[in-house]
Each structure stands twice: as C-alpha cells, then as structure tokens.
Amino acid sequence: NVTLSFFYDHQSAVNANDIRSLNNYGSIINDASPGLPGNGIPDALLVPNVLSEYIDENGVIVDVAVAGDPSYNNGVVTAFTNGGAPVPQPSRIVDNSFAFGQFAGPCATCFALEDWEILYPKSNRAGGAIGFDYDITSAIHYHFDGKYVESHIADNYQPAFSFFEYALDPDNAFITPQIQSALDAATLADPGAAFYVNRFLGDLGGRSEEITRSTWRIVNDFSGDIDTAFADLKWDLSYVNSQTQNRFVSHGDRILGNFFAAIDAVVDPSDNQIKCRVDVPSAWYPGYTPPDGMTDEPCVPYNLFGQQNSQAAIEYITYTALRKHTIGQEFFDGTLNFDTSKFFNLPGGPVGVAVGFEYREEESQNINDAFVKSGLAETAAQPDAVGGFHVSEGFVETYLPIVMHKPFMEELSLDLAGRWADYTPFGGTNAWKAGGVWAPFRDLSFRATYGRAVRAPNITEAFLPTTATFFGYSDPCDSDNINNDPDRDANCQALLGIGAGGFDAHDNITTQGSASGNVHLKPEESTSWTAGVILQPRWTPGLAITLDYYNIDIEDAISFVSAQSILNNCVDSPGGPDLAYCDLVDRDPTTHDVTFIRSQYVNASRLKTAGWDMTLTYRTPVDGLTSHLGPLRALDGDLNVNMTVNYTDDLRFFAFQDQPEDYSVYEGTIGDPEIKLLSRIAYRQGPLTVGWESRFMSKVTRFSRSPGRLGPESISPAYVEPQWYHDITAQFDVGSRYQVYGGVNNVFDEEPPLGIVQGDGSDASYDLIGRFVFVGFRAHY
C-alpha cells in the first residue's frame, strides 16, 4: 500500500492596524486617585491613543534639560514632516510613563507601537509525504513514512531607532534655517538647553526577517507477532531520523559605528559639500575622536530630519545578516507486548505487560553571521551556539485486572508503569505512575492515578552561549512603582542613594542585556494525581460523561529569569538589597537608569495547578425525537454532541521556589480563564452534515491577582468580560469521491476585547480577525 500527499498554503500578513477595534490602548495615571491602597479608586485607566511624542519615524528634537517638564512641553522642541520641515508636536493629555502618554487623538508625528506590530506574518508553506506499507511475511510488517515541508515566512517589526543617543551638534549640516529658528526659540525659553535628536529610522523600513524553514523526517518501522509457549508476543522496532534547518536573513539593523559617523554631518569648507565629520579634519573639535566600530566603506552622511536619505546612505548604516539554525533528532526504539493468559490469570483475567527501550540523540547548531560575530553590529557580538545530548531509556507497563463482572465489582483493575532514563550530560532520572479503576456497575466507574514525571533541559536551556538581547522592563524604583512592595522604597534609597519616593525612571523602553544557558541544570520533576468518575447510563444509550480532578506540582522548574524578576528581587527583599540579583543589573551612575541586565536559565521555579475537566459525548439517531413533530419527521439522521469544560482552580507560579510567600496567581487572569468550554454539535442526514461549534472563556482580570498587589483598583476597566465565539460549518458529499464544504467562523463578528493587544499583551485565546468565511472542495481518487 502506497500513499502520497502534497499541500500548499498561503497567508497574508495581518498588522495590528488592520484590526478595527485596536487603537493603541495603554494605561495612564488616574489623576482622580490619590494612589492610596484600598480607596477603591482606580490608579490607572485603560485608554486609546497612548503614543510617544519623544520619538517618531521622521525625528523629534528634545531638550533633555527640561524633558518631562510639562511647562516646557515635556522638553519637545519640534517634530518633522517627511520632507524635513519642522512642525509643532502635540502635547500629551496625561502620562503613561516617561516615554509614552495619551493624546487627544491620532498623532501623525508621534510613535505608535501598532504601526509596526505584526499579528500574523506573511507565510507560504508547501510539502509532501509518502507512506509505504508492506507485509514481508504473514507475521512481519514493514512501514515507511517520509515527509518534507518547506516554509517561507516574512516577519517585520519596529525600525531601528536612536533614543537619547545623539546630542545635536550646532554645526550639523542638515540644520535648515527653519530648524535653527525652532532651536533658537527653545534656547530663549531654556538658556540651559541641550538638544538631542530621537528617531525611528523610518526610511529604513521595519527591521525584517526572511525565514526559510525546511523539515524532513523518515520513519522505518518493523512490527510483528511471535507465538511462543510462554506468550503471544507483539513486537515493534523503529528508527526515526529528522532534521529542521532554519535560514534567517535579517535586514534593517544598524552598524553603530557607521551610524554615528553618518549622522555627524558637516559642510566641508574646502568644497562646500556635506560630508561626515570623520572625513573633514578641519571640522574636528578639541577632544573629537572618530566613532568606534566603523567599517572600511566610505562614509555617507545621513539626515535625521524627515525621510530624505539616499539609498547609499541607508545601505551605509545598515547590514544584512544571515543566520543558520539546524536541529537534528535520531532515535531507535523497541516495544514488546504480551499477556499472561498462557501461564497466569488473576480473577479478572490475564495480566497485560509492555516493555521497551529507546535511544535518542538530539543536536542543535546556531551559526551566526560573521559580521554579527565581529562585534560591529548594533547588538553585542553573538557567538555560535552548538550543543546536544543523548538519552537511553527503558520502561515497563502492566495492567492487572483484579476482579471483573462481579456484584459491585464490574471492574477492579490497576495500571502500573515505570521509566528509567540516563541523560548525558544531565544524569539519571526515573518516572513512574500507579492508577486504578473501580466500576461497581457497568454504568458507573471511578478512576485515579498518582505519578512522578521528569523533564530534562533542552538544548537551548543548557547550551545557549552568552548572547546579546534586549529586555523590556518597568523600573521598580520608579516613583510610580515604589510603593508596590513594603521593602522597596528603603532598598532603592540604599542601593541608588536617592531620596524617598523613588525617581522618574526612563523605563517603558528596552535595554540591552545578555542571556545564556546553564550546563549545570538538572531535570525538573513533577508529582501529579488525578481522580475521576465515568458515567455511561444504560437508560440513555450513546451518552458518556466524565469528570476528573487534577493536581500537578512541578519543582525545580527550568525557567529563564526575567529581567523584571531580577529588578524586583534586587529591591524587594527584607533586610536590604539582595546583591545576588542587584549584581546582575548595571545602572547609569548619574541618572540611575538601567543600562544592562544579565540573565540565564536556572532550576529555580515552581509551578502548581489544579482543576476539573469534564467531557460529555452523546450520539443518537433523531427519528425517535422527530417522528411525532409533523414537518420535522423528515429529520431522521444522526446527532453528535461533544463538549469539553475545564475549570482551573489554581494556577500558581513561584519564580523562586525558596520564596514561597512570593508567587504569581494566574488563574482568572488574561490568558488563563477559570472556565473554558469547547462544544460541537453535528447533524448528519444522508450526504449533508451541518455543525455548530462554540468556544467560551469566562471573565478574567486585567489586574494582578497575586498577593500584595492592588487588585481591581489598579486599573479600569478591571476585567475582560466573558467571550463566546460561534462557528458554523456545512459539508455536502457528491457521490463517494467529491465533497463541497464551507462555513463561517466567529459568526457574530465578536471584536477582540478592549486593549487586549496593546494594553495587556496579545493573547491567542481571543479572536483578533473577526468574522471569517471559507469554502472548499475535496476530490478523492
């Protein structure tokens, strides 16, 4: 038997600006609240048009001497049109942070995050597979499976930017008379003015990444039966080899040395041409030194005002990088199944046994671009990352039917399983479980399990070399955050030498940092138990209901210590700043702002969750229900109902398991509703099948439910209301070979909840696109 299959699909990009209900939502300070805990007045409001007047794709000139001072328009001197003409910059209504605030409406010369936020990247995907089955003998079967898939993805994110990096030189060649007039007016208002130019490099376009991913996988499997005097054995041996290769081509990042040389443009007095200062020695001022990290190319001046630069200028300050990432896996495994019917039986029947082994090798190579490794790129030099591990495993499972078909003992059985593994270089682990079923009647069963499981570190967690990255954060020592922990104010004073009440941090932006793996990680361990009931009543044929309680506790969980956790743990500990975390953070000695954060993977966390799962299935012909309903008597097909409900009772994350009093509560917050429901009702009559699916998520909070937080008064609106989506489908069979199908997803065109992307971080649980209509045709030959 041979099976061949091929496919191709395409998806266009979806930008945040394509979603009608998004409007750059963010939180702002509520001036009506005195900020006292327990007063019931929201401290922050979720509002639209939260933008930044300090930076824009066309450039903004800021007087840093009065930045943040409303009486000086927060220090903003002027914004620019595309053509470089200075234009007034609107003023924010109220603060979000130092860099962002709310505006009365859209602002063409402000920076909006949604302008560059891609929700779904453009993608093209094609592939094929072949399956082959052959009976070598009546007792030996061979199966081959081969697959190849290639994907092309075009992603895009905000352009490279310069934010309070460049102090404008008074002899900059691109200062026009109109710009000089704006500078003179600002100097008149503030004699101590110090001008900086902030700009997203809009003429470069967004920083983009073209990703080509190819995956191949082959499976060779032999299986068969052996009849022996001991037992009838079923065996299986397989070999699997697979590899994924990723090719990343990125554009639009800066060469910092070239950038700083290019924006420092002057007029060469010898020929009256605009050139880079580095090429005009007569324009060198005392103490001038050429920028570090320049390439050997001739410097091309770059104009920060508007978007007027030539392609040559753009190419001089940017680079294209190629990175290759390869992941490979190879494993052998074998299983043997039999029962003891030929030599031993329990009162309920023979014991079922399965034993097996597995040997697996995994490896990963991340080869960075030579230019990036040189250290001349915008980010710090990123080394190649190479790592891998292999594991040998063995397992045994057994099913013991202790009693069957007796009064009040329709079934009493046990399931036992154990697995032993040796990971190189992480060491040995073992996992096991024990479970049982008791059915007093055929209609009712009770089941329970208890077990221990392990997860070894993956290649990235263990072997990632120290790699440059960027972290987003909110400074705990900022005056807006200083009262979020009782120890924070005193610790910030001791650490930074500041006064009480914190300082006005330039946060809500990204800062440079480094991330690294940890070869000393050990496997994380979990214990779990479940208990449930199964109801299959004889008086309602086709109905089955299950209800299970689960409880899972993961210790020594492998996690990447977030930048925010490092900052918070530094200043939230009783007894003074915790230097184990404070030493991972570099701050500017003058402004106290964070300049660098170091982090890595550690066995430090704990995750606990508990809840209930319920499933209901029901299948029945409907003629018994419709036979007496007049016109509905024609409905004599089959009805299928499937419903799954999950109730999350607890979902707690302990970033540091040695600090059990400090944990995050996730149940009932965005992304983790307490109640989730998925149902499908399908009706089939002859060639026609119609279906209705619904997805429900209960109300969740926008605020943190963790201990010590302000709760509902921290932000308004404080909740995301319940969401219920409905989809309908229909399929019509044309003979035995053809099918026509179609449907409507999100029938009632539910919009994403207010601010769910920009205000709270995008969550895949919510439908972002709206009503979606599809049709299709299938042919079978």
PDB file of N, CA, C and O in Angstrom, residues 547-587:
ATOM      1  N   LEU A 547     -15.821  13.145  34.590  1.00  0.00           N
ATOM      2  CA  LEU A 547     -15.446  14.275  35.433  1.00  0.00           C
ATOM      3  C   LEU A 547     -14.176  13.895  36.178  1.00  0.00           C
ATOM      4  O   LEU A 547     -14.145  12.877  36.876  1.00  0.00           O
ATOM      5  N   ASP A 548     -13.102  14.690  35.992  1.00  0.00           N
ATOM      6  CA  ASP A 548     -11.806  14.391  36.604  1.00  0.00           C
ATOM      7  C   ASP A 548     -11.257  15.618  37.314  1.00  0.00           C
ATOM      8  O   ASP A 548     -11.371  16.752  36.818  1.00  0.00           O
ATOM      9  N   TYR A 549     -10.660  15.358  38.467  1.00  0.00           N
ATOM     10  CA  TYR A 549      -9.911  16.394  39.190  1.00  0.00           C
ATOM     11  C   TYR A 549      -8.422  16.116  38.990  1.00  0.00           C
ATOM     12  O   TYR A 549      -7.981  14.962  39.042  1.00  0.00           O
ATOM     13  N   TYR A 550      -7.634  17.179  38.746  1.00  0.00           N
ATOM     14  CA  TYR A 550      -6.191  17.013  38.566  1.00  0.00           C
ATOM     15  C   TYR A 550      -5.439  17.962  39.486  1.00  0.00           C
ATOM     16  O   TYR A 550      -5.915  19.051  39.824  1.00  0.00           O
ATOM     17  N   ASN A 551      -4.260  17.513  39.902  1.00  0.00           N
ATOM     18  CA  ASN A 551      -3.395  18.321  40.761  1.00  0.00           C
ATOM     19  C   ASN A 551      -1.957  18.047  40.342  1.00  0.00           C
ATOM     20  O   ASN A 551      -1.495  16.900  40.393  1.00  0.00           O
ATOM     21  N   ILE A 552      -1.241  19.077  39.893  1.00  0.00           N
ATOM     22  CA  ILE A 552       0.120  18.931  39.367  1.00  0.00           C
ATOM     23  C   ILE A 552       1.036  19.913  40.071  1.00  0.00           C
ATOM     24  O   ILE A 552       0.696  21.098  40.226  1.00  0.00           O
ATOM     25  N   ASP A 553       2.194  19.444  40.484  1.00  0.00           N
ATOM     26  CA  ASP A 553       3.177  20.276  41.187  1.00  0.00           C
ATOM     27  C   ASP A 553       4.549  20.018  40.564  1.00  0.00           C
ATOM     28  O   ASP A 553       5.067  18.906  40.637  1.00  0.00           O
ATOM     29  N   ILE A 554       5.115  21.031  39.917  1.00  0.00           N
ATOM     30  CA  ILE A 554       6.426  20.909  39.278  1.00  0.00           C
ATOM     31  C   ILE A 554       7.449  21.648  40.136  1.00  0.00           C
ATOM     32  O   ILE A 554       7.313  22.850  40.384  1.00  0.00           O
ATOM     33  N   GLU A 555       8.479  20.946  40.571  1.00  0.00           N
ATOM     34  CA  GLU A 555       9.556  21.527  41.366  1.00  0.00           C
ATOM     35  C   GLU A 555      10.843  21.580  40.553  1.00  0.00           C
ATOM     36  O   GLU A 555      11.017  20.829  39.594  1.00  0.00           O
ATOM     37  N   ASP A 556      11.740  22.469  40.970  1.00  0.00           N
ATOM     38  CA  ASP A 556      12.995  22.684  40.238  1.00  0.00           C
ATOM     39  C   ASP A 556      12.714  22.984  38.770  1.00  0.00           C
ATOM     40  O   ASP A 556      13.459  22.565  37.873  1.00  0.00           O
ATOM     41  N   ALA A 557      11.617  23.695  38.521  1.00  0.00           N
ATOM     42  CA  ALA A 557      11.233  24.004  37.145  1.00  0.00           C
ATOM     43  C   ALA A 557      12.298  24.869  36.491  1.00  0.00           C
ATOM     44  O   ALA A 557      12.841  25.797  37.096  1.00  0.00           O
ATOM     45  N   ILE A 558      12.593  24.538  35.252  1.00  0.00           N
ATOM     46  CA  ILE A 558      13.588  25.291  34.492  1.00  0.00           C
ATOM     47  C   ILE A 558      12.914  26.529  33.928  1.00  0.00           C
ATOM     48  O   ILE A 558      11.903  26.435  33.223  1.00  0.00           O
ATOM     49  N   SER A 559      13.448  27.664  34.245  1.00  0.00           N
ATOM     50  CA  SER A 559      12.865  28.908  33.749  1.00  0.00           C
ATOM     51  C   SER A 559      13.967  29.914  33.471  1.00  0.00           C
ATOM     52  O   SER A 559      15.048  29.855  34.050  1.00  0.00           O
ATOM     53  N   PHE A 560      13.659  30.808  32.553  1.00  0.00           N
ATOM     54  CA  PHE A 560      14.561  31.921  32.273  1.00  0.00           C
ATOM     55  C   PHE A 560      14.177  33.063  33.199  1.00  0.00           C
ATOM     56  O   PHE A 560      13.038  33.508  33.197  1.00  0.00           O
ATOM     57  N   VAL A 561      15.101  33.478  34.025  1.00  0.00           N
ATOM     58  CA  VAL A 561      14.804  34.531  34.993  1.00  0.00           C
ATOM     59  C   VAL A 561      14.568  35.830  34.232  1.00  0.00           C
ATOM     60  O   VAL A 561      15.468  36.342  33.561  1.00  0.00           O
ATOM     61  N   SER A 562      13.361  36.338  34.309  1.00  0.00           N
ATOM     62  CA  SER A 562      13.012  37.531  33.544  1.00  0.00           C
ATOM     63  C   SER A 562      13.736  38.746  34.091  1.00  0.00           C
ATOM     64  O   SER A 562      14.114  38.811  35.267  1.00  0.00           O
ATOM     65  N   ALA A 563      13.912  39.716  33.214  1.00  0.00           N
ATOM     66  CA  ALA A 563      14.543  40.970  33.631  1.00  0.00           C
ATOM     67  C   ALA A 563      13.753  41.621  34.756  1.00  0.00           C
ATOM     68  O   ALA A 563      14.335  42.161  35.707  1.00  0.00           O
ATOM     69  N   GLN A 564      12.414  41.542  34.669  1.00  0.00           N
ATOM     70  CA  GLN A 564      11.594  42.158  35.703  1.00  0.00           C
ATOM     71  C   GLN A 564      11.787  41.470  37.037  1.00  0.00           C
ATOM     72  O   GLN A 564      11.847  42.126  38.089  1.00  0.00           O
ATOM     73  N   SER A 565      11.913  40.130  37.030  1.00  0.00           N
ATOM     74  CA  SER A 565      12.133  39.404  38.281  1.00  0.00           C
ATOM     75  C   SER A 565      13.468  39.773  38.903  1.00  0.00           C
ATOM     76  O   SER A 565      13.588  39.906  40.126  1.00  0.00           O
ATOM     77  N   ILE A 566      14.484  39.935  38.077  1.00  0.00           N
ATOM     78  CA  ILE A 566      15.800  40.321  38.590  1.00  0.00           C
ATOM     79  C   ILE A 566      15.725  41.692  39.258  1.00  0.00           C
ATOM     80  O   ILE A 566      16.212  41.889  40.377  1.00  0.00           O
ATOM     81  N   LEU A 567      15.095  42.646  38.567  1.00  0.00           N
ATOM     82  CA  LEU A 567      14.992  44.000  39.120  1.00  0.00           C
ATOM     83  C   LEU A 567      14.179  44.004  40.412  1.00  0.00           C
ATOM     84  O   LEU A 567      14.567  44.640  41.398  1.00  0.00           O
ATOM     85  N   ASN A 568      13.047  43.289  40.410  1.00  0.00           N
ATOM     86  CA  ASN A 568      12.194  43.292  41.594  1.00  0.00           C
ATOM     87  C   ASN A 568      12.859  42.600  42.769  1.00  0.00           C
ATOM     88  O   ASN A 568      12.803  43.088  43.908  1.00  0.00           O
ATOM     89  N   ASN A 569      13.487  41.451  42.541  1.00  0.00           N
ATOM     90  CA  ASN A 569      14.120  40.725  43.640  1.00  0.00           C
ATOM     91  C   ASN A 569      15.296  41.491  44.228  1.00  0.00           C
ATOM     92  O   ASN A 569      15.627  41.317  45.407  1.00  0.00           O
ATOM     93  N   CYS A 570      15.918  42.328  43.426  1.00  0.00           N
ATOM     94  CA  CYS A 570      17.032  43.145  43.927  1.00  0.00           C
ATOM     95  C   CYS A 570      16.579  44.064  45.050  1.00  0.00           C
ATOM     96  O   CYS A 570      17.283  44.219  46.056  1.00  0.00           O
ATOM     97  N   VAL A 571      15.377  44.655  44.923  1.00  0.00           N
ATOM     98  CA  VAL A 571      14.980  45.702  45.876  1.00  0.00           C
ATOM     99  C   VAL A 571      13.759  45.348  46.713  1.00  0.00           C
ATOM    100  O   VAL A 571      13.301  46.170  47.498  1.00  0.00           O
ATOM    101  N   ASP A 572      13.235  44.134  46.577  1.00  0.00           N
ATOM    102  CA  ASP A 572      12.039  43.771  47.330  1.00  0.00           C
ATOM    103  C   ASP A 572      12.329  42.852  48.511  1.00  0.00           C
ATOM    104  O   ASP A 572      11.395  42.409  49.193  1.00  0.00           O
ATOM    105  N   SER A 573      13.585  42.554  48.757  1.00  0.00           N
ATOM    106  CA  SER A 573      13.899  41.616  49.838  1.00  0.00           C
ATOM    107  C   SER A 573      13.987  42.358  51.168  1.00  0.00           C
ATOM    108  O   SER A 573      14.501  43.473  51.242  1.00  0.00           O
ATOM    109  N   PRO A 574      13.504  41.754  52.247  1.00  0.00           N
ATOM    110  CA  PRO A 574      13.656  42.370  53.570  1.00  0.00           C
ATOM    111  C   PRO A 574      15.112  42.322  54.006  1.00  0.00           C
ATOM    112  O   PRO A 574      15.855  41.417  53.637  1.00  0.00           O
ATOM    113  N   GLY A 575      15.529  43.309  54.732  1.00  0.00           N
ATOM    114  CA  GLY A 575      16.906  43.313  55.236  1.00  0.00           C
ATOM    115  C   GLY A 575      17.909  43.966  54.313  1.00  0.00           C
ATOM    116  O   GLY A 575      19.117  43.844  54.531  1.00  0.00           O
ATOM    117  N   GLY A 576      17.456  44.644  53.259  1.00  0.00           N
ATOM    118  CA  GLY A 576      18.379  45.334  52.376  1.00  0.00           C
ATOM    119  C   GLY A 576      18.379  44.756  50.980  1.00  0.00           C
ATOM    120  O   GLY A 576      17.839  43.677  50.729  1.00  0.00           O
ATOM    121  N   PRO A 577      19.002  45.467  50.019  1.00  0.00           N
ATOM    122  CA  PRO A 577      19.054  44.976  48.643  1.00  0.00           C
ATOM    123  C   PRO A 577      19.710  43.600  48.565  1.00  0.00           C
ATOM    124  O   PRO A 577      20.683  43.321  49.267  1.00  0.00           O
ATOM    125  N   ASP A 578      19.164  42.749  47.705  1.00  0.00           N
ATOM    126  CA  ASP A 578      19.702  41.403  47.517  1.00  0.00           C
ATOM    127  C   ASP A 578      20.768  41.488  46.420  1.00  0.00           C
ATOM    128  O   ASP A 578      20.452  41.553  45.228  1.00  0.00           O
ATOM    129  N   LEU A 579      22.030  41.436  46.811  1.00  0.00           N
ATOM    130  CA  LEU A 579      23.125  41.636  45.864  1.00  0.00           C
ATOM    131  C   LEU A 579      23.226  40.515  44.845  1.00  0.00           C
ATOM    132  O   LEU A 579      23.807  40.701  43.768  1.00  0.00           O
ATOM    133  N   ALA A 580      22.685  39.334  45.155  1.00  0.00           N
ATOM    134  CA  ALA A 580      22.724  38.244  44.179  1.00  0.00           C
ATOM    135  C   ALA A 580      21.991  38.644  42.901  1.00  0.00           C
ATOM    136  O   ALA A 580      22.339  38.201  41.806  1.00  0.00           O
ATOM    137  N   TYR A 581      20.976  39.497  43.039  1.00  0.00           N
ATOM    138  CA  TYR A 581      20.247  39.991  41.877  1.00  0.00           C
ATOM    139  C   TYR A 581      20.716  41.379  41.463  1.00  0.00           C
ATOM    140  O   TYR A 581      20.786  41.685  40.275  1.00  0.00           O
ATOM    141  N   CYS A 582      21.027  42.208  42.423  1.00  0.00           N
ATOM    142  CA  CYS A 582      21.472  43.571  42.086  1.00  0.00           C
ATOM    143  C   CYS A 582      22.735  43.548  41.242  1.00  0.00           C
ATOM    144  O   CYS A 582      22.936  44.410  40.363  1.00  0.00           O
ATOM    145  N   ASP A 583      23.619  42.568  41.464  1.00  0.00           N
ATOM    146  CA  ASP A 583      24.863  42.488  40.699  1.00  0.00           C
ATOM    147  C   ASP A 583      24.634  42.110  39.242  1.00  0.00           C
ATOM    148  O   ASP A 583      25.564  42.176  38.432  1.00  0.00           O
ATOM    149  N   LEU A 584      23.417  41.688  38.898  1.00  0.00           N
ATOM    150  CA  LEU A 584      23.100  41.343  37.514  1.00  0.00           C
ATOM    151  C   LEU A 584      22.599  42.547  36.726  1.00  0.00           C
ATOM    152  O   LEU A 584      22.281  42.421  35.541  1.00  0.00           O
ATOM    153  N   VAL A 585      22.531  43.707  37.375  1.00  0.00           N
ATOM    154  CA  VAL A 585      21.977  44.912  36.758  1.00  0.00           C
ATOM    155  C   VAL A 585      23.015  46.021  36.781  1.00  0.00           C
ATOM    156  O   VAL A 585      23.631  46.288  37.820  1.00  0.00           O
ATOM    157  N   ASP A 586      23.217  46.653  35.613  1.00  0.00           N
ATOM    158  CA  ASP A 586      24.067  47.849  35.537  1.00  0.00           C
ATOM    159  C   ASP A 586      23.165  49.064  35.408  1.00  0.00           C
ATOM    160  O   ASP A 586      22.181  49.042  34.652  1.00  0.00           O
ATOM    161  N   ARG A 587      23.515  50.129  36.146  1.00  0.00           N
ATOM    162  CA  ARG A 587      22.750  51.370  36.098  1.00  0.00           C
ATOM    163  C   ARG A 587      23.679  52.545  35.820  1.00  0.00           C
ATOM    164  O   ARG A 587      24.865  52.509  36.182  1.00  0.00           O
TER     165      ARG A 587
END
